[in-house]
Short mmCIF file of C-alpha atoms (C1' of nucleotides) in Angstrom, two decimals:
data_model
loop_
_atom_site.label_atom_id
_atom_site.label_comp_id
_atom_site.label_asym_id
_atom_site.label_seq_id
_atom_site.Cartn_x
_atom_site.Cartn_y
_atom_site.Cartn_z
CA MET A 504 -30.84 60.15 -54.53
CA GLY A 505 -33.69 58.28 -54.78
CA LEU A 506 -32.57 54.94 -55.84
CA PHE A 507 -29.60 55.55 -53.13
CA LEU A 508 -32.49 55.07 -50.02
CA PHE A 509 -33.83 52.16 -51.90
CA LEU A 510 -31.20 50.73 -51.12
CA GLY A 511 -30.48 50.87 -48.33
CA MET A 512 -34.19 49.62 -47.16
CA PRO A 513 -34.52 45.79 -47.62
CA SER A 514 -38.29 45.26 -48.62
CA LEU A 515 -40.23 43.23 -46.60
CA LYS A 516 -40.46 40.35 -49.50
CA GLU A 517 -36.00 40.04 -49.05
CA THR A 518 -36.10 40.19 -45.72
CA LEU A 519 -38.53 37.06 -45.35
CA CYS A 520 -35.92 34.83 -47.08
CA LYS A 521 -33.28 36.11 -46.55
CA ASN A 522 -31.99 33.65 -44.09
CA VAL A 523 -34.74 30.42 -45.88
CA GLU A 524 -34.87 29.25 -49.28
CA MET A 525 -38.64 29.85 -49.42
CA ASN A 526 -40.64 28.08 -52.52
CA ASN A 527 -42.19 30.96 -54.35
CA GLU A 528 -45.76 29.73 -54.14
CA VAL A 529 -45.13 29.66 -49.93
CA LEU A 530 -43.71 33.08 -49.93
CA ARG A 531 -46.50 34.26 -51.48
CA ASP A 532 -48.98 32.94 -49.71
CA PHE A 533 -46.88 34.06 -46.37
CA MET A 534 -46.40 37.74 -48.11
CA SER A 535 -50.65 37.61 -48.34
CA TYR A 536 -50.80 37.80 -44.40
CA TRP A 537 -48.35 40.71 -43.77
CA HIS A 538 -50.51 44.08 -43.21
CA PRO A 539 -49.24 47.45 -44.11
CA LEU A 540 -49.43 50.10 -40.84
CA GLU A 541 -48.31 53.62 -40.63
CA ILE A 542 -47.43 55.31 -38.02
CA THR A 543 -46.18 58.12 -35.93
CA LYS A 544 -43.25 60.17 -33.89
CA GLY A 545 -44.41 59.05 -30.21
CA GLU A 546 -46.85 56.60 -31.04
CA PHE A 547 -47.15 53.05 -29.35
CA ILE A 548 -47.12 50.00 -31.39
CA SER A 549 -47.16 48.05 -27.93
CA GLU A 550 -47.37 48.36 -23.90
CA ALA A 551 -46.61 46.65 -20.89
CA GLY A 552 -49.67 44.97 -18.97
CA LYS A 553 -51.43 44.15 -22.82
CA VAL A 554 -51.45 40.73 -24.60
CA GLU A 555 -49.37 41.60 -28.20
CA ASN A 556 -51.04 40.22 -31.60
CA TYR A 557 -49.03 40.85 -33.91
CA PHE A 558 -45.59 40.49 -35.05
CA TYR A 559 -43.99 43.76 -37.10
CA TYR A 560 -41.73 44.04 -39.79
CA VAL A 561 -40.20 47.93 -39.42
CA GLU A 562 -39.24 48.74 -43.35
CA LYS A 563 -38.42 52.34 -42.47
CA GLY A 564 -37.98 54.18 -39.56
CA VAL A 565 -36.99 53.50 -35.74
CA LEU A 566 -38.44 52.00 -32.53
CA ARG A 567 -37.34 51.52 -29.14
CA ALA A 568 -38.08 49.18 -26.08
CA TYR A 569 -37.95 49.74 -22.84
CA PHE A 570 -39.49 48.55 -19.88
CA ILE A 571 -40.26 50.72 -16.32
CA LYS A 572 -38.56 50.06 -12.78
CA ASP A 573 -39.06 52.03 -10.16
CA GLY A 574 -40.22 55.31 -11.93
CA GLN A 575 -37.16 54.42 -14.19
CA ASP A 576 -37.22 53.85 -18.80
CA ARG A 577 -34.63 51.31 -19.57
CA SER A 578 -34.48 50.50 -23.14
CA VAL A 579 -33.76 46.66 -24.01
CA GLY A 580 -33.56 47.47 -27.73
CA PHE A 581 -33.66 49.65 -30.70
CA THR A 582 -34.58 48.53 -34.46
CA TYR A 583 -34.29 50.13 -37.35
CA ASP A 584 -35.43 50.08 -41.72
CA GLY A 585 -35.52 46.07 -42.59
CA ASP A 586 -35.84 44.02 -39.47
CA TYR A 587 -38.45 42.68 -37.09
CA SER A 588 -39.33 43.36 -33.88
CA GLY A 589 -42.81 43.27 -31.32
CA ALA A 590 -43.49 42.57 -28.08
CA TYR A 591 -42.35 39.30 -29.04
CA ASP A 592 -42.67 37.12 -24.74
CA SER A 593 -46.31 38.79 -24.87
CA PHE A 594 -46.87 37.78 -28.21
CA LEU A 595 -46.12 34.09 -27.51
CA THR A 596 -46.46 33.57 -24.27
CA ARG A 597 -49.85 35.30 -24.45
CA LYS A 598 -49.07 36.25 -21.29
CA PRO A 599 -49.29 40.13 -20.21
CA SER A 600 -46.41 42.37 -22.53
CA LEU A 601 -43.73 43.67 -19.66
CA PHE A 602 -42.81 46.31 -22.38
CA TYR A 603 -43.20 49.24 -24.63
CA LEU A 604 -42.56 49.83 -27.92
CA GLU A 605 -42.08 53.29 -29.07
CA ALA A 606 -42.07 55.08 -32.59
CA LEU A 607 -38.69 57.23 -32.81
CA THR A 608 -39.65 58.52 -35.60
CA ASP A 609 -42.46 58.48 -38.56
CA CYS A 610 -42.73 54.51 -39.51
CA LYS A 611 -43.54 52.13 -42.18
CA LEU A 612 -44.59 48.58 -40.83
CA TYR A 613 -46.43 45.70 -41.82
CA ARG A 614 -47.44 43.62 -39.37
CA ILE A 615 -49.01 39.36 -38.83
CA SER A 616 -51.28 38.19 -36.46
CA LYS A 617 -50.52 35.54 -33.83
CA SER A 618 -53.33 33.45 -35.07
CA ASP A 619 -52.30 33.49 -38.92
CA LEU A 620 -48.54 33.14 -37.92
CA GLU A 621 -49.02 29.63 -36.59
CA LEU A 622 -51.69 28.92 -39.68
CA MET A 623 -48.49 29.51 -41.57
CA TYR A 624 -46.27 27.30 -38.93
CA ASP A 625 -48.97 24.40 -39.03
CA LYS A 626 -49.10 25.04 -43.60
CA HIS A 627 -45.75 25.38 -44.62
CA LYS A 628 -42.44 23.65 -43.12
CA ASP A 629 -40.78 26.44 -44.76
CA VAL A 630 -42.08 29.01 -42.56
CA GLU A 631 -41.75 26.79 -40.11
CA ARG A 632 -37.99 26.56 -40.51
CA TRP A 633 -38.41 30.57 -40.75
CA GLY A 634 -39.36 30.67 -37.74
CA ARG A 635 -37.09 28.56 -36.26
CA LEU A 636 -34.14 29.94 -37.96
CA PHE A 637 -35.35 33.58 -37.06
CA ASN A 638 -35.72 32.31 -33.16
CA GLN A 639 -31.88 31.40 -33.65
CA GLU A 640 -30.87 35.02 -35.07
CA ILE A 641 -32.54 37.20 -31.93
CA LEU A 642 -31.24 34.89 -29.47
CA PHE A 643 -27.47 35.58 -31.37
CA LYS A 644 -28.12 39.26 -30.32
CA LYS A 645 -29.60 39.18 -26.51
CA GLY A 646 -26.29 36.93 -25.82
CA PHE A 647 -24.05 39.52 -27.89
CA HIS A 648 -25.56 42.31 -25.91
CA GLU A 649 -26.24 39.87 -22.44
CA ILE A 650 -21.86 39.79 -22.31
CA ASN A 651 -21.60 42.87 -23.30
CA VAL A 652 -23.46 43.97 -20.85
CA LEU A 653 -22.64 41.81 -18.64
CA SER A 654 -18.97 41.90 -19.07
CA TYR A 655 -17.17 45.63 -19.78
CA THR A 656 -17.45 48.17 -17.79
CA ALA A 657 -19.03 51.27 -18.11
CA GLU A 658 -16.09 53.00 -21.11
CA GLU A 659 -15.93 49.29 -22.60
CA ARG A 660 -19.67 49.41 -23.23
CA PHE A 661 -19.53 52.91 -24.97
CA GLU A 662 -16.08 52.07 -27.28
CA ARG A 663 -17.77 49.55 -28.62
CA LEU A 664 -21.41 50.90 -29.38
CA LEU A 665 -19.19 53.45 -30.86
CA ARG A 666 -17.18 50.69 -32.73
CA GLU A 667 -20.17 47.88 -33.77
CA SER A 668 -23.31 50.78 -33.99
CA PRO A 669 -21.82 53.94 -34.79
CA HIS A 670 -25.87 54.50 -37.16
CA MET A 671 -27.02 54.45 -33.21
CA ILE A 672 -25.83 57.33 -32.32
CA GLN A 673 -27.60 58.92 -35.19
CA LEU A 674 -30.53 57.98 -34.38
CA VAL A 675 -31.11 57.72 -31.31
CA PRO A 676 -31.81 60.05 -28.16
CA GLN A 677 -27.93 59.68 -26.23
CA LYS A 678 -30.13 59.17 -22.76
CA HIS A 679 -32.25 55.96 -24.56
CA LEU A 680 -28.94 54.70 -25.36
CA ALA A 681 -27.43 55.12 -21.69
CA SER A 682 -30.11 53.77 -20.20
CA TYR A 683 -29.40 50.83 -23.32
CA LEU A 684 -26.03 50.72 -22.34
CA GLY A 685 -26.64 50.01 -18.75
CA MET A 686 -25.37 53.70 -17.42
CA SER A 687 -26.96 57.63 -16.51
CA ALA A 688 -27.57 60.30 -19.21
CA GLU A 689 -23.79 61.40 -16.81
CA THR A 690 -22.03 58.88 -17.15
CA PHE A 691 -22.94 58.79 -21.22
CA SER A 692 -22.56 62.65 -21.65
CA ARG A 693 -18.83 62.51 -20.22
CA LEU A 694 -17.74 59.77 -21.99
CA ARG A 695 -19.10 61.00 -24.75
CA LYS A 696 -17.00 64.08 -24.06
CA LYS A 697 -13.63 62.21 -23.33
CA THR A 698 -13.90 60.42 -26.55
CA LYS A 699 -14.05 64.05 -27.86
CA LEU A 700 -17.08 62.89 -31.05
CA MET B 912 -35.59 6.43 -2.80
CA GLY B 913 -35.23 5.17 -6.26
CA LEU B 914 -38.90 6.03 -7.23
CA PHE B 915 -38.52 9.45 -6.15
CA LEU B 916 -35.18 10.13 -7.84
CA PHE B 917 -36.22 8.27 -11.08
CA LEU B 918 -39.55 11.06 -11.08
CA GLY B 919 -37.28 13.98 -11.07
CA MET B 920 -35.47 12.92 -13.78
CA PRO B 921 -37.18 13.52 -16.97
CA SER B 922 -35.87 10.87 -19.41
CA LEU B 923 -34.75 12.22 -23.00
CA LYS B 924 -38.00 11.05 -24.37
CA GLU B 925 -39.96 13.09 -22.92
CA THR B 926 -37.84 16.38 -22.53
CA LEU B 927 -38.28 15.80 -26.82
CA CYS B 928 -41.64 15.83 -27.04
CA LYS B 929 -42.15 18.34 -23.99
CA ASN B 930 -43.60 21.09 -25.95
CA VAL B 931 -44.55 19.66 -29.69
CA GLU B 932 -46.65 16.81 -30.93
CA MET B 933 -44.19 14.37 -31.71
CA ASN B 934 -45.38 11.26 -34.17
CA ASN B 935 -44.04 8.02 -32.58
CA GLU B 936 -42.38 7.39 -36.69
CA VAL B 937 -40.52 10.45 -36.15
CA LEU B 938 -39.88 10.84 -32.42
CA ARG B 939 -38.15 6.46 -32.56
CA ASP B 940 -35.55 8.25 -35.85
CA PHE B 941 -34.95 11.33 -33.77
CA MET B 942 -33.88 9.82 -30.31
CA SER B 943 -31.94 7.07 -32.70
CA TYR B 944 -29.48 9.79 -33.49
CA TRP B 945 -28.79 11.50 -29.67
CA HIS B 946 -26.12 8.78 -28.63
CA PRO B 947 -24.89 8.45 -24.86
CA LEU B 948 -22.06 10.75 -22.86
CA GLU B 949 -20.32 10.07 -19.46
CA ILE B 950 -18.11 12.17 -18.26
CA THR B 951 -16.48 13.20 -15.47
CA LYS B 952 -16.10 15.60 -12.45
CA GLY B 953 -13.76 18.60 -13.66
CA GLU B 954 -14.40 17.52 -17.18
CA PHE B 955 -15.21 19.88 -19.99
CA ILE B 956 -17.46 19.22 -23.39
CA SER B 957 -16.81 22.45 -24.44
CA GLU B 958 -13.74 25.21 -24.41
CA ALA B 959 -13.45 28.31 -25.97
CA GLY B 960 -11.69 28.71 -29.17
CA LYS B 961 -12.06 25.66 -30.57
CA VAL B 962 -15.77 25.07 -32.68
CA GLU B 963 -18.44 22.58 -31.24
CA ASN B 964 -19.82 20.47 -33.27
CA TYR B 965 -22.10 18.10 -30.76
CA PHE B 966 -25.64 19.71 -28.97
CA TYR B 967 -26.25 18.31 -25.12
CA TYR B 968 -29.14 16.69 -23.62
CA VAL B 969 -27.98 16.42 -19.52
CA GLU B 970 -29.65 13.56 -17.54
CA LYS B 971 -28.12 14.18 -14.35
CA GLY B 972 -25.29 15.76 -13.61
CA VAL B 973 -24.94 20.14 -13.31
CA LEU B 974 -22.20 21.58 -16.13
CA ARG B 975 -21.64 25.83 -16.21
CA ALA B 976 -21.06 27.33 -19.26
CA TYR B 977 -18.18 30.10 -18.46
CA PHE B 978 -16.25 32.62 -20.34
CA ILE B 979 -13.03 34.33 -19.43
CA LYS B 980 -12.23 38.23 -20.03
CA ASP B 981 -9.05 39.77 -18.59
CA GLY B 982 -8.71 36.63 -17.10
CA GLN B 983 -11.71 36.59 -14.58
CA ASP B 984 -13.66 33.79 -15.17
CA ARG B 985 -17.38 34.70 -15.94
CA SER B 986 -20.84 32.04 -15.33
CA VAL B 987 -23.28 33.17 -17.94
CA GLY B 988 -25.34 29.46 -17.13
CA PHE B 989 -25.93 26.59 -15.70
CA THR B 990 -27.89 23.07 -16.66
CA TYR B 991 -29.56 20.55 -14.59
CA ASP B 992 -31.28 17.18 -14.75
CA GLY B 993 -33.65 17.24 -17.58
CA ASP B 994 -32.17 20.10 -20.48
CA TYR B 995 -30.67 21.21 -23.14
CA SER B 996 -26.82 22.16 -23.03
CA GLY B 997 -23.76 22.92 -25.07
CA ALA B 998 -21.06 25.84 -27.19
CA TYR B 999 -24.75 26.15 -28.42
CA ASP B 1000 -23.89 29.28 -30.48
CA SER B 1001 -20.88 27.77 -31.77
CA PHE B 1002 -23.19 25.15 -32.74
CA LEU B 1003 -24.83 27.06 -34.42
CA THR B 1004 -22.49 28.93 -36.58
CA ARG B 1005 -19.15 26.84 -37.06
CA LYS B 1006 -17.18 29.65 -35.31
CA PRO B 1007 -15.10 29.64 -32.59
CA SER B 1008 -17.24 29.22 -29.10
CA LEU B 1009 -16.23 31.57 -26.81
CA PHE B 1010 -17.57 29.64 -24.11
CA TYR B 1011 -16.55 26.59 -21.58
CA LEU B 1012 -18.53 23.60 -20.64
CA GLU B 1013 -17.55 21.89 -17.21
CA ALA B 1014 -19.02 19.18 -15.76
CA LEU B 1015 -19.51 20.44 -11.81
CA THR B 1016 -20.29 16.67 -11.19
CA ASP B 1017 -20.83 13.61 -12.58
CA CYS B 1018 -22.59 13.86 -15.68
CA LYS B 1019 -24.76 11.35 -17.57
CA LEU B 1020 -25.21 13.53 -21.07
CA TYR B 1021 -26.48 12.64 -24.87
CA ARG B 1022 -25.23 14.79 -27.59
CA ILE B 1023 -26.58 15.19 -31.35
CA SER B 1024 -24.00 15.93 -34.44
CA LYS B 1025 -24.56 19.16 -36.18
CA SER B 1026 -24.95 17.23 -39.24
CA ASP B 1027 -27.03 14.29 -37.48
CA LEU B 1028 -29.14 17.49 -36.53
CA GLU B 1029 -30.18 18.73 -40.04
CA LEU B 1030 -30.61 16.13 -41.52
CA MET B 1031 -33.23 15.52 -39.06
CA TYR B 1032 -34.91 19.18 -39.60
CA ASP B 1033 -34.57 18.30 -43.26
CA LYS B 1034 -36.56 14.98 -42.70
CA HIS B 1035 -39.08 15.62 -39.88
CA LYS B 1036 -41.53 18.48 -39.85
CA ASP B 1037 -42.08 17.98 -36.51
CA VAL B 1038 -38.82 18.12 -35.64
CA GLU B 1039 -38.30 21.78 -37.67
CA ARG B 1040 -40.89 22.67 -34.96
CA TRP B 1041 -38.97 21.08 -32.01
CA GLY B 1042 -36.23 23.52 -33.50
CA ARG B 1043 -38.44 26.17 -33.38
CA LEU B 1044 -39.96 26.46 -30.01
CA PHE B 1045 -36.67 25.41 -28.48
CA ASN B 1046 -35.41 28.48 -29.11
CA GLN B 1047 -37.75 30.19 -28.11
CA GLU B 1048 -37.36 28.80 -24.49
CA ILE B 1049 -33.71 29.86 -24.12
CA LEU B 1050 -34.50 32.97 -26.15
CA PHE B 1051 -37.44 34.02 -23.06
CA LYS B 1052 -34.58 32.62 -20.28
CA LYS B 1053 -31.98 34.67 -21.86
CA GLY B 1054 -34.22 37.23 -22.65
CA PHE B 1055 -35.39 37.30 -18.45
CA HIS B 1056 -31.78 37.02 -17.00
CA GLU B 1057 -30.75 40.22 -19.24
CA ILE B 1058 -33.60 42.35 -17.22
CA ASN B 1059 -32.09 41.32 -14.47
CA VAL B 1060 -28.83 41.65 -14.04
CA LEU B 1061 -29.41 45.07 -16.14
CA SER B 1062 -32.49 46.72 -13.80
CA TYR B 1063 -31.54 44.87 -10.51
CA THR B 1064 -28.83 46.28 -7.96
CA ALA B 1065 -26.49 43.30 -6.73
CA GLU B 1066 -28.47 43.06 -3.41
CA GLU B 1067 -32.59 42.35 -5.89
CA ARG B 1068 -30.52 39.98 -8.22
CA PHE B 1069 -29.20 38.37 -4.43
CA GLU B 1070 -33.34 37.78 -3.25
CA ARG B 1071 -33.99 37.03 -6.54
CA LEU B 1072 -31.97 34.22 -7.16
CA LEU B 1073 -33.18 32.91 -3.75
CA ARG B 1074 -37.32 33.05 -4.60
CA GLU B 1075 -36.80 31.95 -8.20
CA SER B 1076 -33.85 29.37 -8.33
CA PRO B 1077 -33.01 27.95 -4.24
CA HIS B 1078 -31.62 25.32 -5.69
CA MET B 1079 -29.38 27.32 -7.46
CA ILE B 1080 -27.78 27.94 -3.84
CA GLN B 1081 -27.36 23.60 -3.25
CA LEU B 1082 -25.59 22.75 -6.10
CA VAL B 1083 -23.57 25.13 -7.15
CA PRO B 1084 -20.42 26.85 -6.05
CA GLN B 1085 -21.06 30.52 -5.08
CA LYS B 1086 -18.31 31.86 -6.13
CA HIS B 1087 -19.99 30.83 -9.40
CA LEU B 1088 -23.06 32.01 -8.51
CA ALA B 1089 -21.57 36.05 -7.91
CA SER B 1090 -19.42 36.08 -11.69
CA TYR B 1091 -23.58 34.49 -13.04
CA LEU B 1092 -25.23 37.17 -10.60
CA GLY B 1093 -22.42 39.98 -11.96
CA MET B 1094 -21.06 40.69 -8.79
CA SER B 1095 -18.10 39.51 -6.89
CA ALA B 1096 -17.67 36.59 -4.49
CA GLU B 1097 -16.84 38.48 -1.92
CA THR B 1098 -20.25 40.99 -2.26
CA PHE B 1099 -22.34 37.07 -2.49
CA SER B 1100 -20.47 36.37 0.85
CA ARG B 1101 -22.15 39.45 2.59
CA LEU B 1102 -24.90 39.67 0.72
CA ARG B 1103 -25.83 35.74 2.25
CA LYS B 1104 -24.38 37.11 5.78
CA LYS B 1105 -27.09 39.76 5.65
CA THR B 1106 -29.89 37.26 4.62
CA LYS B 1107 -28.38 34.65 7.41
CA LEU B 1108 -28.81 31.82 4.99
"C1'" DT C 197 -6.62 10.81 8.93
"C1'" DA C 198 -2.84 14.24 7.79
"C1'" DT C 199 -2.45 17.35 4.82
"C1'" DA C 200 -2.60 19.93 0.97
"C1'" DA C 201 -5.95 22.86 -1.86
"C1'" DA C 202 -9.69 25.10 -2.86
"C1'" DA C 203 -13.76 27.46 -1.15
"C1'" DG C 204 -15.86 31.13 2.02
"C1'" DT C 205 -15.83 34.76 5.45
"C1'" DT C 206 -14.59 39.17 7.49
"C1'" DG C 207 -12.28 43.90 7.46
"C1'" DA C 208 -10.02 48.12 5.48
"C1'" DC C 209 -10.14 50.31 1.51
"C1'" DA C 210 -10.49 52.62 -3.61
"C1'" DT C 211 -13.34 53.86 -7.12
"C1'" DA C 212 -16.18 53.72 -10.84
"C1'" DT C 213 -20.30 55.56 -11.34
"C1'" DA C 214 -24.69 57.39 -9.61
"C1'" DT C 215 -27.40 60.82 -7.28
"C1'" DC C 216 -28.55 65.62 -7.25
"C1'" DA C 217 -28.49 70.27 -9.08
"C1'" DA C 218 -28.07 74.57 -12.22
"C1'" DG C 219 -26.67 75.83 -16.44
"C1'" DA C 220 -26.45 75.36 -22.38
"C1'" DA C 221 -27.70 73.68 -26.43
"C1'" DT C 222 -31.27 71.95 -28.98
"C1'" DG C 223 -35.23 71.03 -31.23
"C1'" DG C 224 -40.33 71.21 -32.64
"C1'" DG C 225 -44.62 73.63 -32.99
"C1'" DT C 226 -46.45 78.14 -33.66
"C1'" DA D 919 -38.23 83.85 -36.20
"C1'" DC D 920 -39.21 83.07 -31.36
"C1'" DC D 921 -40.42 79.99 -27.31
"C1'" DC D 922 -41.24 76.27 -24.82
"C1'" DA D 923 -40.20 72.09 -23.49
"C1'" DT D 924 -36.67 68.21 -23.57
"C1'" DT D 925 -32.40 66.52 -23.98
"C1'" DC D 926 -27.69 67.45 -23.02
"C1'" DT D 927 -23.67 69.01 -20.59
"C1'" DT D 928 -21.00 69.95 -15.94
"C1'" DG D 929 -19.85 70.11 -11.14
"C1'" DA D 930 -20.01 68.85 -6.55
"C1'" DT D 931 -21.28 64.98 -3.78
"C1'" DA D 932 -22.90 60.25 -2.41
"C1'" DT D 933 -22.69 55.18 -2.49
"C1'" DA D 934 -22.77 50.49 -3.94
"C1'" DT D 935 -19.47 47.78 -5.07
"C1'" DG D 936 -14.77 46.05 -6.42
"C1'" DT D 937 -10.88 45.35 -4.75
"C1'" DC D 938 -6.30 43.21 -2.02
"C1'" DA D 939 -5.34 40.98 1.94
"C1'" DA D 940 -5.71 37.65 5.78
"C1'" DC D 941 -7.95 34.63 8.26
"C1'" DT D 942 -11.12 29.84 8.68
"C1'" DT D 943 -13.84 26.85 6.71
"C1'" DT D 944 -14.45 22.48 3.59
"C1'" DT D 945 -13.80 19.26 -0.25
"C1'" DA D 946 -10.30 16.61 -1.79
"C1'" DT D 947 -6.43 13.69 -1.77
"C1'" DA D 948 -2.71 10.45 -1.03
#
DNA sequence: TATAAAAGTTGACATATATCAAGAATGGGT
DNA sequence: ACCCATTCTTGATATATGTCAACTTTTATA
């Protein structure tokens, strides 16, 4: 059982060089700037209005990103084991963030500061490439989600979620999944019933 | 008048080093891989189902990106003078594109091939950085549009378009603006009347 | 300039989804 | 194990926006 969990959890090291060939020296140096951090369910790593100074890797746990409009809370994305997270817009632009980042479970994180990451970009071409490919990856995800929200009905979006991200149903409360898919919690619940899930 | 047009049209060279300090040698080399291309209104530079091999810079003209769902045509973005364009997802992944790219006016373009760009990434750290920052830039635009579509009513989206991209009203037929904002052409027309534009 | 084709407008009507409200189920903390 | 708070469900009702269809205006073409 312990072994299974181990297999399911890519390490920071593995994730960093998932898409890039990275010289061992460089990787060691890069790794040394990521510092561990543990937070508990309900804590925030980021709040709207503040400038974000860190970028995160989630080794274990679930994070939710959302913003508030007219008092309503709208989820824009979730992070699970083995993925990066953070208020990336604010981290890059140094402007106040639009988003909150909340732990939906206890989390084991690593993080790197803005200045350290820039140091790494300057120092290592491999890290520069890592950054390019990382930006590329989120771009794909965003593009996918945009098309999803833009061009499908609530029912189709619900079906696609079931098909493509069934794990989310387990990990994330439905009201958040609903707002992520751009529908009310009630509509989500009715679709759920209809699909007799 | 000629001068005005000149001022309003950033050159490829200016655009390439807009966000990056680029060594003159490197810039010269990089520039030499971008080849000019002219197309006329109505032509396509990219079609859904095909793998895209080029990435574009629009020196002059307007391009529209869209996809087709259930026979309906949905705009996902527009490119004007001085910006990059292309079926970027397919260009990067080498999978068949989901999008069409159509010239809404006669266009003067430059383009670079996938293999040449990768050559440049390998050869020059400055270009690698250019790529990272470029990916970052589209990421912001996408993120912005996503929030726009997700969290505002048709009326609010229409108002924001007027406020933030008034030039689009001039350059792009309304039926395309409507689908870009995720509403029917009729709804767009009614909002337009309401705002007595 | 004439004619056809495309784009935009407007009204009547249909409908998916939101909102409101009340009750049922679930889950965390003591 | 119990209780309180949160989340989820379900029904009734409201509404924004889509769809269809006819008409007008604009743009393209010969």
